[in-house]
Amino acid sequence: MNLNIAQKIFGIALVVLALMLAVSLYSVHLAANISDELDAIANKHLPVSEAATRVNLHVVEQAVALQELFVLIEAQANETELTAGRAKYEALRFRIIYEFASVRRQLKDGESAPHTRAAIIRLERALTAIEDEYKTFEIAAEGLITLRNQGDLAQFNSLLPALRARQETVDNEISALRRHITDLTVAAVFRADRDEKRLLFAVVALTAFATLLSITFALCVTRILVRNVRDLVAGTEAVENGDLDTEVPVRTNDEIGRLTGAFNHMVGELRLKERIRDTFGKYMDPRIVSNLLDQPEFTEPGGERREMTVMFIDLKGFTSISEALSPDDLVTLINCFFSHMADAIADNEGVVDKFMGDAVMAYWGPPFSASDEHALLACRAAAQALDHLKKLRDDISNELGARADGIEIDMRIGVSTGEVIVGTVGSKASKTFTIMGDPVNLGSRLEGANKAYGTRVLISERTRALAGADIVVRELDLIRVKGKKVPTRVYELLKTTDNVSVAKYFHTGLAAYRNQDWGNAEIAFKACLEVDAADQPAAVYLDRVAQLRAHTLPTDWDGVSNFDTK
């Protein structure tokens, strides 16, 4: 039966109520029997017994009055004495008749219970027998009175013993009636006592049974409810601890059962979402997948403007590498490169936007990182990517073995910060969550500009401003990328272990270069190479100085380097 909790509780209450009602009805029945028995004793048996006693007494008195009347007749008393004797005799006869009538009314008054009606009928029959015997006694007495008045002593003496026998018969019938009444009374008392004990036993037994039954039902229902609730609590704790494979058994069809089913369905949805996150998290950043699952509006086409930081990482010399390796080895190398770069980005709260051939595009900013940290996090990711370079080379060497000999593994990184449009773009069939805008283009150009300076990491002026003093940089140049008229100041991201004197000499040389002070610029850049012969930007500027010296510069020369290619 599919009963809800309310119906179960109401059912228990109904069963208990039915049992208590049965106890009450049975108690009323037994109490009614006891009342009927006591009523029969009080209103039937005792009055009849008392009346029989009075009749017996009056019969005796009447017999005495009759003897006195016989004596008066024999003594030939006067008329007055005879009349008085006769009146006394008649008065007793009327009193006896009245007692009989009174007892009959007593027996007929009121309703009798079925189990007492038979006893009353027997009493009425016994009373009728006594009346019949008394009438016979009375007729015989009248006959004797007549014979005595007539002086027929012979006949009188012959019938007198019969009269006494009639009197004794009446006495015997009355005694038998009284004994019968006593037996009925004793039986009624016994039945009343028996019913009283039954009543007490029934009340105790049925109350105990009702209590036991109600407690049993309550324990069963409570046990089921508590067990289901405990199962739900255990399931909830398991889910809270990350176990999405948990499933709570549905044991009932009530509200708890439906709640358990809903809980299992919810966990199933969470499990499905987790599988989707795990699966698609390998194709895009898990945080994007989470937003797509948890915030449906995240998938709506459109975007909003935010200041964010974008980074491009490119594998240096990929064309030469692809010519030197087989397709399988090339895929192994690229996957290894992407894994290291993705780790560096993820460790610093970045989002991998896409893998493009041999390049990685990533970005930082709300809602994936704080609005005041995205530039610094991107710079840290770039530095960490450089730290991965040695491990990357070792991994590729281990994976490819001798096939990796002669392959140079290096990278170039461009980082740019600015206002971009972030949101979902694409067609009805395929969409992606990405960022667009000039800072994205600039980041890509900065990655390519590394080739011109022999550097690995270039960052924009806005990135440098937001990152603050937590990074080490040197200003590298003012550049104008293709499609932009306004030049931008670019910086090389340095390690904290880089020679500080190199940056100092380079800064001096750059200032002289922009002032067309070729001599001092040359001296400063040569000083950089004396400290660090591998400092490529200093060598680049020495070449520029040599070329610019040989030419007459236009009056509007501003020291900006133009990049006409992407």
Coordinates of C-alpha atoms in Angstrom, one line a residue:
M1 CA 0.0 0.0 0.0
N2 CA 1.3 3.4 -1.0
L3 CA 0.6 5.4 2.2
N4 CA 2.1 8.8 3.0
I5 CA 3.4 9.7 6.4
A6 CA 0.2 11.4 7.5
Q7 CA -1.8 8.3 6.5
K8 CA 0.5 6.0 8.4
I9 CA 0.2 8.1 11.6
F10 CA -3.5 8.4 11.1
G11 CA -3.7 4.6 10.6
I12 CA -1.9 4.0 13.9
A13 CA -4.2 6.4 15.7
L14 CA -7.3 4.8 14.0
V15 CA -6.2 1.3 15.0
V16 CA -5.6 2.4 18.6
L17 CA -9.0 4.2 18.6
A18 CA -10.7 1.1 17.2
L19 CA -9.2 -1.0 20.0
M20 CA -10.1 1.5 22.6
L21 CA -13.6 1.6 21.2
A22 CA -13.8 -2.2 21.3
V23 CA -12.7 -2.0 25.0
S24 CA -15.3 0.6 25.7
L25 CA -18.1 -1.3 24.0
Y26 CA -17.2 -4.5 25.7
S27 CA -16.9 -2.7 29.0
V28 CA -20.4 -1.1 28.5
H29 CA -21.8 -4.6 27.6
L30 CA -20.4 -6.2 30.7
A31 CA -21.3 -3.2 32.9
A32 CA -24.9 -3.5 31.5
N33 CA -25.0 -7.2 32.4
I34 CA -23.8 -6.4 35.9
S35 CA -26.4 -3.6 36.2
D36 CA -29.1 -6.0 34.9
E37 CA -28.1 -8.6 37.4
L38 CA -28.1 -6.2 40.3
D39 CA -31.3 -4.7 39.1
A40 CA -33.0 -8.1 39.0
I41 CA -31.7 -8.8 42.6
A42 CA -32.8 -5.5 43.9
N43 CA -36.1 -5.0 42.1
K44 CA -37.2 -8.6 41.4
H45 CA -35.6 -11.3 43.5
L46 CA -35.6 -9.5 46.9
P47 CA -39.1 -8.0 46.6
V48 CA -40.5 -11.4 45.6
S49 CA -38.7 -13.1 48.4
E50 CA -40.0 -10.6 50.9
A51 CA -43.5 -10.9 49.5
A52 CA -43.4 -14.7 49.7
T53 CA -42.3 -14.4 53.3
R54 CA -45.2 -12.1 54.1
V55 CA -47.6 -14.4 52.3
N56 CA -46.2 -17.3 54.3
L57 CA -46.7 -15.3 57.5
H58 CA -50.2 -14.2 56.5
V59 CA -51.2 -17.8 55.7
V60 CA -50.0 -18.9 59.1
E61 CA -51.9 -16.0 60.7
Q62 CA -54.9 -16.9 58.6
A63 CA -54.7 -20.5 59.8
V64 CA -54.6 -19.2 63.4
A65 CA -57.5 -16.9 62.7
L66 CA -59.4 -19.8 61.2
Q67 CA -58.8 -22.0 64.3
E68 CA -60.0 -19.1 66.4
L69 CA -63.1 -18.9 64.3
F70 CA -63.7 -22.6 64.7
V71 CA -63.4 -22.2 68.5
L72 CA -65.9 -19.3 68.4
I73 CA -68.3 -21.4 66.4
E74 CA -67.9 -24.4 68.7
A75 CA -68.4 -22.2 71.8
Q76 CA -71.5 -20.8 70.2
A77 CA -70.2 -17.3 70.7
N78 CA -72.4 -14.3 70.1
E79 CA -72.8 -12.7 66.6
T80 CA -70.5 -9.9 67.4
E81 CA -67.6 -12.2 68.3
L82 CA -68.3 -14.4 65.2
T83 CA -68.4 -11.3 63.0
A84 CA -65.1 -10.1 64.4
G85 CA -63.4 -13.5 64.0
R86 CA -64.7 -13.7 60.4
A87 CA -63.5 -10.2 59.6
K88 CA -60.1 -11.0 60.9
Y89 CA -60.0 -14.1 58.8
E90 CA -61.2 -12.2 55.7
A91 CA -58.7 -9.4 56.3
L92 CA -55.8 -11.8 56.2
R93 CA -57.2 -13.4 53.0
F94 CA -57.4 -10.0 51.3
R95 CA -53.9 -9.1 52.5
I96 CA -52.6 -12.4 51.0
I97 CA -54.4 -11.6 47.7
Y98 CA -52.9 -8.1 47.7
E99 CA -49.4 -9.5 48.3
F100 CA -49.8 -11.8 45.3
A101 CA -51.0 -8.9 43.1
S102 CA -48.2 -6.7 44.4
V103 CA -45.6 -9.3 43.5
R104 CA -47.0 -9.8 40.1
R105 CA -46.9 -6.0 39.4
Q106 CA -43.3 -6.0 40.7
L107 CA -42.4 -8.8 38.3
K108 CA -44.0 -7.1 35.3
D109 CA -42.8 -3.5 36.0
G110 CA -39.9 -2.3 33.9
E111 CA -38.0 -4.0 31.0
S112 CA -36.0 -7.1 31.8
A113 CA -32.7 -8.1 30.2
P114 CA -32.9 -11.2 28.0
H115 CA -30.7 -13.2 30.4
T116 CA -32.9 -12.4 33.4
R117 CA -36.3 -12.7 31.6
A118 CA -36.3 -16.5 31.9
A119 CA -35.7 -16.3 35.7
I120 CA -38.6 -13.9 36.0
I121 CA -40.9 -16.3 34.0
R122 CA -39.9 -19.1 36.4
L123 CA -40.8 -16.9 39.3
E124 CA -44.1 -16.1 37.8
R125 CA -44.8 -19.8 37.3
A126 CA -43.8 -20.6 40.9
L127 CA -46.0 -17.7 42.2
T128 CA -48.9 -19.0 40.1
A129 CA -48.5 -22.5 41.7
I130 CA -48.5 -20.9 45.2
E131 CA -51.7 -19.0 44.3
D132 CA -53.3 -22.1 43.0
E133 CA -52.4 -24.0 46.2
Y134 CA -53.6 -21.1 48.3
K135 CA -56.9 -21.0 46.5
T136 CA -57.3 -24.7 47.1
F137 CA -56.5 -24.0 50.8
E138 CA -59.0 -21.2 50.9
I139 CA -61.8 -23.2 49.3
A140 CA -61.1 -26.0 51.8
A141 CA -61.2 -23.5 54.6
E142 CA -64.5 -22.1 53.5
G143 CA -65.9 -25.6 53.3
L144 CA -64.8 -26.4 56.8
I145 CA -66.3 -23.1 58.1
T146 CA -69.6 -24.1 56.5
L147 CA -69.5 -27.6 58.0
R148 CA -68.7 -26.1 61.4
N149 CA -71.6 -23.7 61.2
Q150 CA -73.8 -26.6 60.2
G151 CA -72.6 -28.7 63.1
D152 CA -71.4 -31.6 60.9
L153 CA -68.5 -32.5 63.1
A154 CA -67.9 -35.9 61.5
Q155 CA -67.4 -34.4 58.1
F156 CA -65.5 -31.5 59.6
N157 CA -63.1 -33.7 61.4
S158 CA -62.6 -35.9 58.4
L159 CA -61.7 -32.8 56.2
L160 CA -59.6 -30.9 58.8
P161 CA -56.4 -32.9 58.1
A162 CA -56.7 -32.2 54.4
L163 CA -56.9 -28.5 55.2
R164 CA -53.7 -28.7 57.3
A165 CA -52.1 -30.6 54.4
R166 CA -53.1 -27.8 52.1
Q167 CA -51.6 -25.3 54.4
E168 CA -48.4 -27.3 54.6
T169 CA -48.4 -27.5 50.8
V170 CA -48.7 -23.7 50.6
D171 CA -45.9 -23.4 53.1
N172 CA -43.8 -25.8 51.1
E173 CA -44.4 -24.0 47.8
I174 CA -43.5 -20.7 49.5
S175 CA -40.4 -22.2 50.9
A176 CA -39.5 -23.7 47.5
L177 CA -40.1 -20.3 46.0
R178 CA -37.8 -18.6 48.5
R179 CA -35.1 -21.2 47.9
H180 CA -35.5 -20.7 44.2
I181 CA -35.2 -17.0 44.7
T182 CA -32.1 -17.6 46.8
D183 CA -30.6 -19.7 44.1
L184 CA -31.4 -17.1 41.4
T185 CA -29.9 -14.4 43.6
V186 CA -26.7 -16.4 44.2
A187 CA -26.5 -17.1 40.5
A188 CA -27.0 -13.5 39.7
V189 CA -24.4 -12.5 42.1
F190 CA -22.0 -15.1 40.7
R191 CA -22.7 -13.8 37.1
A192 CA -22.2 -10.2 38.3
D193 CA -19.0 -11.1 40.0
R194 CA -17.9 -13.1 36.9
D195 CA -18.7 -10.2 34.6
E196 CA -16.9 -7.8 36.9
K197 CA -13.8 -9.9 36.7
R198 CA -14.2 -10.2 32.9
L199 CA -14.6 -6.5 32.7
L200 CA -11.4 -5.9 34.7
F201 CA -9.5 -8.5 32.7
A202 CA -10.9 -7.2 29.4
V203 CA -10.0 -3.6 30.2
V204 CA -6.5 -4.5 31.3
A205 CA -5.9 -7.0 28.4
L206 CA -7.3 -4.9 25.7
T207 CA -5.6 -1.8 27.0
A208 CA -2.3 -3.6 27.2
F209 CA -2.8 -5.1 23.7
A210 CA -3.7 -1.6 22.3
T211 CA -0.7 -0.1 23.9
L212 CA 1.6 -2.9 22.7
L213 CA 0.1 -2.7 19.2
S214 CA 0.4 1.1 19.0
I215 CA 3.9 1.0 20.3
T216 CA 4.8 -1.7 17.8
F217 CA 3.3 0.3 14.9
A218 CA 4.9 3.5 16.1
L219 CA 8.3 1.8 16.4
C220 CA 8.0 0.3 13.0
V221 CA 7.0 3.5 11.3
T222 CA 9.5 5.5 13.4
R223 CA 12.2 3.0 12.5
I224 CA 11.5 3.2 8.8
L225 CA 11.3 7.0 8.9
V226 CA 14.5 7.3 11.0
R227 CA 16.3 4.8 8.8
N228 CA 15.4 6.7 5.7
V229 CA 16.4 10.0 7.2
R230 CA 19.7 8.5 8.3
D231 CA 20.2 7.2 4.8
L232 CA 19.6 10.7 3.5
V233 CA 22.0 12.2 6.0
A234 CA 24.7 9.7 5.1
G235 CA 24.1 10.3 1.4
T236 CA 24.2 14.0 1.9
E237 CA 27.5 13.8 3.8
A238 CA 28.9 11.5 1.1
V239 CA 28.0 14.1 -1.6
E240 CA 29.4 16.8 0.6
N241 CA 32.7 14.9 0.7
G242 CA 32.7 14.6 -3.0
D243 CA 31.4 11.1 -3.5
L244 CA 28.9 11.6 -6.4
D245 CA 28.5 7.9 -7.0
T246 CA 26.4 7.5 -3.8
E247 CA 22.8 6.4 -4.1
V248 CA 20.3 6.2 -1.3
P249 CA 18.0 3.2 -1.4
V250 CA 14.3 4.1 -1.8
R251 CA 12.5 2.0 0.9
T252 CA 9.1 3.5 1.0
N253 CA 6.6 5.3 -1.2
D254 CA 5.8 8.1 1.2
E255 CA 7.2 11.6 1.3
I256 CA 10.5 10.4 2.6
G257 CA 10.7 7.9 -0.3
R258 CA 9.9 10.7 -2.8
L259 CA 12.5 12.9 -1.2
T260 CA 15.0 10.1 -1.4
G261 CA 14.2 9.7 -5.1
A262 CA 14.5 13.4 -5.6
F263 CA 17.9 13.3 -3.8
N264 CA 19.1 10.5 -6.0
H265 CA 18.0 12.4 -9.1
M266 CA 19.8 15.5 -7.9
V267 CA 23.0 13.5 -7.2
G268 CA 22.6 12.0 -10.7
E269 CA 22.4 15.5 -12.2
L270 CA 25.5 16.5 -10.2
R271 CA 27.3 13.3 -11.3
L272 CA 26.3 14.1 -14.9
K273 CA 27.5 17.7 -14.5
E274 CA 30.8 16.5 -13.0
R275 CA 31.3 14.1 -15.8
I276 CA 30.7 16.9 -18.3
R277 CA 33.1 19.1 -16.4
D278 CA 35.7 16.3 -16.3
T279 CA 35.2 15.5 -20.0
F280 CA 34.9 19.0 -21.5
G281 CA 37.4 20.4 -18.9
K282 CA 40.0 18.7 -21.1
Y283 CA 38.9 20.8 -24.1
M284 CA 38.3 24.1 -22.3
D285 CA 39.0 25.6 -18.9
P286 CA 36.9 23.8 -16.2
R287 CA 35.7 27.1 -14.8
I288 CA 34.1 27.9 -18.2
V289 CA 32.4 24.5 -18.2
S290 CA 31.2 25.1 -14.7
N291 CA 29.7 28.5 -15.6
L292 CA 28.1 27.0 -18.7
L293 CA 26.4 24.3 -16.5
D294 CA 25.5 26.4 -13.5
Q295 CA 24.6 29.7 -15.2
P296 CA 22.5 29.1 -18.4
E297 CA 22.8 32.8 -19.3
F298 CA 26.5 32.2 -19.7
T299 CA 25.8 30.5 -23.0
E300 CA 23.7 33.4 -24.4
P301 CA 25.4 35.1 -27.3
G302 CA 26.8 38.5 -26.5
G303 CA 29.4 40.0 -24.2
E304 CA 30.5 42.8 -22.0
R305 CA 33.5 45.1 -21.8
R306 CA 36.1 44.4 -19.1
E307 CA 39.7 45.2 -18.6
M308 CA 41.6 41.9 -18.9
T309 CA 45.0 40.6 -19.7
V310 CA 45.8 38.3 -22.6
M311 CA 48.8 36.2 -23.3
F312 CA 50.1 34.4 -26.4
I313 CA 52.8 31.7 -26.1
D314 CA 54.4 30.5 -29.3
L315 CA 56.8 27.6 -29.9
K316 CA 59.9 29.1 -31.6
G317 CA 61.0 27.6 -34.9
F318 CA 57.9 25.4 -35.3
T319 CA 58.3 25.2 -39.1
S320 CA 61.8 23.7 -38.8
I321 CA 60.7 21.4 -36.0
S322 CA 57.8 20.1 -38.1
E323 CA 60.0 19.3 -41.0
A324 CA 62.5 17.4 -38.8
L325 CA 59.9 15.2 -37.0
S326 CA 57.4 12.6 -38.1
P327 CA 53.7 13.5 -37.6
D328 CA 53.4 11.2 -34.5
D329 CA 56.6 12.7 -32.9
L330 CA 55.4 16.2 -33.8
V331 CA 52.1 15.6 -32.0
T332 CA 53.9 14.2 -29.0
L333 CA 56.1 17.3 -28.8
I334 CA 53.2 19.7 -29.2
N335 CA 51.2 17.9 -26.5
C336 CA 54.1 18.0 -24.2
F337 CA 54.5 21.8 -24.9
F338 CA 50.8 22.5 -24.4
S339 CA 50.8 20.5 -21.1
H340 CA 53.6 22.5 -19.6
M341 CA 52.1 25.8 -20.8
A342 CA 48.6 24.9 -19.6
D343 CA 50.1 24.0 -16.1
A344 CA 51.8 27.4 -15.8
I345 CA 48.6 29.2 -16.8
A346 CA 46.4 27.1 -14.5
D347 CA 48.8 27.5 -11.6
N348 CA 48.2 31.3 -11.8
E349 CA 44.4 31.3 -12.3
G350 CA 44.6 31.8 -16.0
V351 CA 42.2 30.5 -18.6
V352 CA 43.4 28.7 -21.7
D353 CA 41.3 30.1 -24.5
K354 CA 42.6 27.9 -27.3
F355 CA 45.5 26.0 -28.8
M356 CA 46.3 27.4 -32.2
G357 CA 48.8 25.2 -34.1
D358 CA 51.9 25.7 -32.0
A359 CA 50.6 28.6 -30.0
V360 CA 48.6 29.0 -26.8
M361 CA 46.2 31.8 -26.1
A362 CA 45.2 32.5 -22.5
Y363 CA 43.6 35.3 -20.5
W364 CA 43.0 36.6 -17.0
G365 CA 40.3 38.7 -15.4
P366 CA 36.8 38.5 -13.9
P367 CA 35.0 36.2 -13.3
F368 CA 38.0 33.9 -13.3
S369 CA 40.5 36.1 -11.4
A370 CA 40.3 39.3 -9.3
S371 CA 40.1 42.6 -11.3
D372 CA 43.2 44.0 -9.6
E373 CA 45.4 40.9 -10.1
H374 CA 45.0 39.7 -13.7
A375 CA 48.1 41.6 -15.0
L376 CA 50.4 40.3 -12.2
L377 CA 49.1 36.8 -12.5
A378 CA 49.7 36.8 -16.3
C379 CA 53.3 38.0 -15.7
R380 CA 53.8 35.3 -13.1
A381 CA 52.5 32.7 -15.5
A382 CA 54.9 33.9 -18.2
A383 CA 57.8 33.6 -15.8
Q384 CA 56.6 30.1 -14.8
A385 CA 56.3 29.1 -18.4
L386 CA 60.0 30.0 -18.8
D387 CA 60.8 28.0 -15.7
H388 CA 59.1 25.0 -17.4
L389 CA 61.4 25.3 -20.4
K390 CA 64.2 23.1 -19.0
K391 CA 61.7 20.5 -17.9
L392 CA 59.9 20.7 -21.3
R393 CA 63.2 20.0 -23.1
D394 CA 64.0 17.1 -20.8
D395 CA 60.5 15.6 -21.3
I396 CA 60.7 15.9 -25.1
S397 CA 64.2 14.3 -25.0
N398 CA 62.8 11.4 -22.9
E399 CA 59.8 11.0 -25.2
L400 CA 61.5 11.2 -28.6
G401 CA 65.0 10.0 -27.7
A402 CA 67.6 10.4 -30.4
R403 CA 64.9 11.8 -32.7
A404 CA 64.9 15.0 -30.7
D405 CA 68.7 15.6 -31.3
G406 CA 69.4 18.9 -33.0
I407 CA 65.9 20.3 -32.3
E408 CA 65.9 23.6 -30.5
I409 CA 63.0 24.1 -28.1
D410 CA 62.3 27.7 -27.1
M411 CA 59.3 30.0 -26.9
R412 CA 58.2 33.5 -27.3
I413 CA 55.5 35.2 -25.1
G414 CA 53.5 38.4 -25.5
V415 CA 51.3 39.8 -22.8
S416 CA 48.9 42.7 -23.2
T417 CA 46.3 44.4 -21.0
G418 CA 43.3 46.5 -21.9
E419 CA 39.6 46.7 -22.4
V420 CA 38.2 43.7 -24.3
I421 CA 34.8 42.2 -25.1
V422 CA 34.3 38.9 -23.2
G423 CA 31.4 36.6 -24.0
T424 CA 30.0 33.8 -26.1
V425 CA 30.4 33.9 -29.8
G426 CA 29.9 31.5 -32.6
S427 CA 27.1 29.9 -34.7
K428 CA 24.0 28.0 -33.7
A429 CA 25.9 24.8 -34.1
S430 CA 29.1 25.7 -32.4
K431 CA 30.0 28.4 -29.8
T432 CA 32.9 29.4 -27.7
F433 CA 33.5 31.7 -24.8
T434 CA 36.4 34.0 -25.6
I435 CA 37.7 37.6 -25.6
M436 CA 38.1 40.0 -28.5
G437 CA 39.6 43.5 -28.9
D438 CA 42.7 45.5 -29.6
P439 CA 44.6 44.2 -26.5
V440 CA 44.2 40.7 -28.0
N441 CA 45.7 41.8 -31.2
L442 CA 48.5 43.6 -29.4
G443 CA 49.3 40.6 -27.4
S444 CA 49.7 38.5 -30.5
R445 CA 51.9 41.3 -32.1
L446 CA 54.1 41.4 -29.0
E447 CA 54.6 37.7 -29.1
G448 CA 55.8 38.1 -32.7
A449 CA 57.9 41.2 -31.9
N450 CA 60.1 39.0 -29.7
K451 CA 61.8 37.9 -32.9
A452 CA 63.0 41.4 -33.6
Y453 CA 64.6 41.8 -30.2
G454 CA 65.8 38.3 -29.5
T455 CA 63.7 38.3 -26.3
R456 CA 61.3 35.8 -24.9
V457 CA 58.6 37.8 -23.0
L458 CA 57.3 41.2 -24.0
I459 CA 54.5 43.0 -22.1
S460 CA 52.5 46.1 -22.8
E461 CA 52.7 49.4 -20.9
R462 CA 49.3 48.8 -19.3
T463 CA 50.3 45.4 -18.1
R464 CA 53.5 46.8 -16.6
A465 CA 51.5 49.6 -14.9
L466 CA 48.9 47.2 -13.3
A467 CA 51.5 44.6 -12.3
G468 CA 53.4 47.2 -10.3
A469 CA 56.6 46.7 -8.4
D470 CA 56.1 42.9 -8.0
I471 CA 57.7 42.3 -11.4
V472 CA 61.2 43.1 -12.8
V473 CA 61.2 44.7 -16.3
R474 CA 63.1 46.9 -18.6
E475 CA 61.6 49.3 -21.1
L476 CA 62.5 47.9 -24.5
D477 CA 61.0 50.2 -27.1
L478 CA 58.1 52.3 -28.5
I479 CA 56.5 50.3 -31.3
R480 CA 53.7 50.8 -33.7
V481 CA 52.0 47.6 -34.8
K482 CA 50.2 47.1 -38.0
G483 CA 46.8 48.7 -38.0
K484 CA 47.6 51.1 -35.1
K485 CA 48.7 54.7 -35.4
V486 CA 49.4 55.3 -31.8
P487 CA 52.6 53.7 -30.6
T488 CA 52.8 51.6 -27.5
R489 CA 55.6 51.3 -25.0
V490 CA 56.8 47.7 -24.5
Y491 CA 58.8 46.1 -21.8
E492 CA 60.8 42.9 -21.5
L493 CA 59.9 40.8 -18.5
L494 CA 63.0 39.8 -16.6
K495 CA 63.8 37.3 -13.9
T496 CA 64.7 38.7 -10.5
T497 CA 68.1 37.0 -10.9
D498 CA 68.9 38.9 -14.1
N499 CA 71.9 41.4 -13.9
V500 CA 70.6 44.7 -12.7
S501 CA 73.5 46.6 -14.3
V502 CA 72.5 45.4 -17.7
A503 CA 69.0 46.9 -17.3
K504 CA 70.6 50.1 -16.0
Y505 CA 73.0 50.4 -19.0
F506 CA 70.2 49.6 -21.4
H507 CA 68.0 52.3 -19.9
T508 CA 70.8 54.9 -20.4
G509 CA 71.4 53.7 -24.0
L510 CA 67.7 53.8 -24.8
A511 CA 67.4 57.4 -23.6
A512 CA 70.4 58.4 -25.7
Y513 CA 69.0 56.5 -28.7
R514 CA 65.7 58.5 -28.6
N515 CA 67.7 61.7 -28.3
Q516 CA 69.7 60.7 -31.4
D517 CA 72.9 60.7 -29.2
W518 CA 74.4 57.9 -31.1
G519 CA 77.7 58.0 -29.5
N520 CA 76.5 57.6 -25.9
A521 CA 73.9 55.1 -27.0
E522 CA 76.6 53.0 -28.6
I523 CA 78.7 53.2 -25.4
A524 CA 75.8 52.2 -23.2
F525 CA 74.7 49.2 -25.4
K526 CA 78.3 48.0 -25.6
A527 CA 78.4 48.2 -21.9
C528 CA 75.4 45.9 -21.7
L529 CA 77.2 43.3 -23.9
E530 CA 80.3 43.5 -21.8
V531 CA 78.3 42.5 -18.8
D532 CA 76.1 40.0 -20.7
A533 CA 77.3 39.0 -24.2
A534 CA 74.0 37.2 -24.8
D535 CA 71.9 40.3 -24.3
Q536 CA 70.2 40.4 -27.7
P537 CA 68.2 43.7 -27.3
A538 CA 71.5 45.5 -26.8
A539 CA 72.9 44.0 -30.0
V540 CA 69.8 44.9 -31.9
Y541 CA 70.1 48.5 -30.8
L542 CA 73.8 48.6 -31.8
D543 CA 72.8 47.5 -35.3
R544 CA 70.1 50.2 -35.3
V545 CA 72.6 52.9 -34.2
A546 CA 75.0 51.9 -37.0
Q547 CA 72.2 52.1 -39.6
L548 CA 70.7 55.3 -38.4
R549 CA 74.1 57.0 -38.3
A550 CA 74.6 56.4 -41.9
H551 CA 71.4 58.2 -42.8
T552 CA 69.9 61.6 -42.4
L553 CA 66.8 61.2 -40.3
P554 CA 63.6 63.1 -41.0
T555 CA 62.7 65.9 -38.7
D556 CA 59.6 64.0 -37.4
W557 CA 61.6 60.9 -36.4
D558 CA 60.3 59.9 -33.0
G559 CA 62.3 56.7 -32.3
V560 CA 59.2 54.5 -32.7
S561 CA 59.8 51.1 -34.3
N562 CA 57.1 50.2 -36.9
F563 CA 56.0 46.6 -37.3
D564 CA 54.2 46.2 -40.6
T565 CA 53.7 42.5 -40.4
K566 CA 51.6 40.5 -38.1

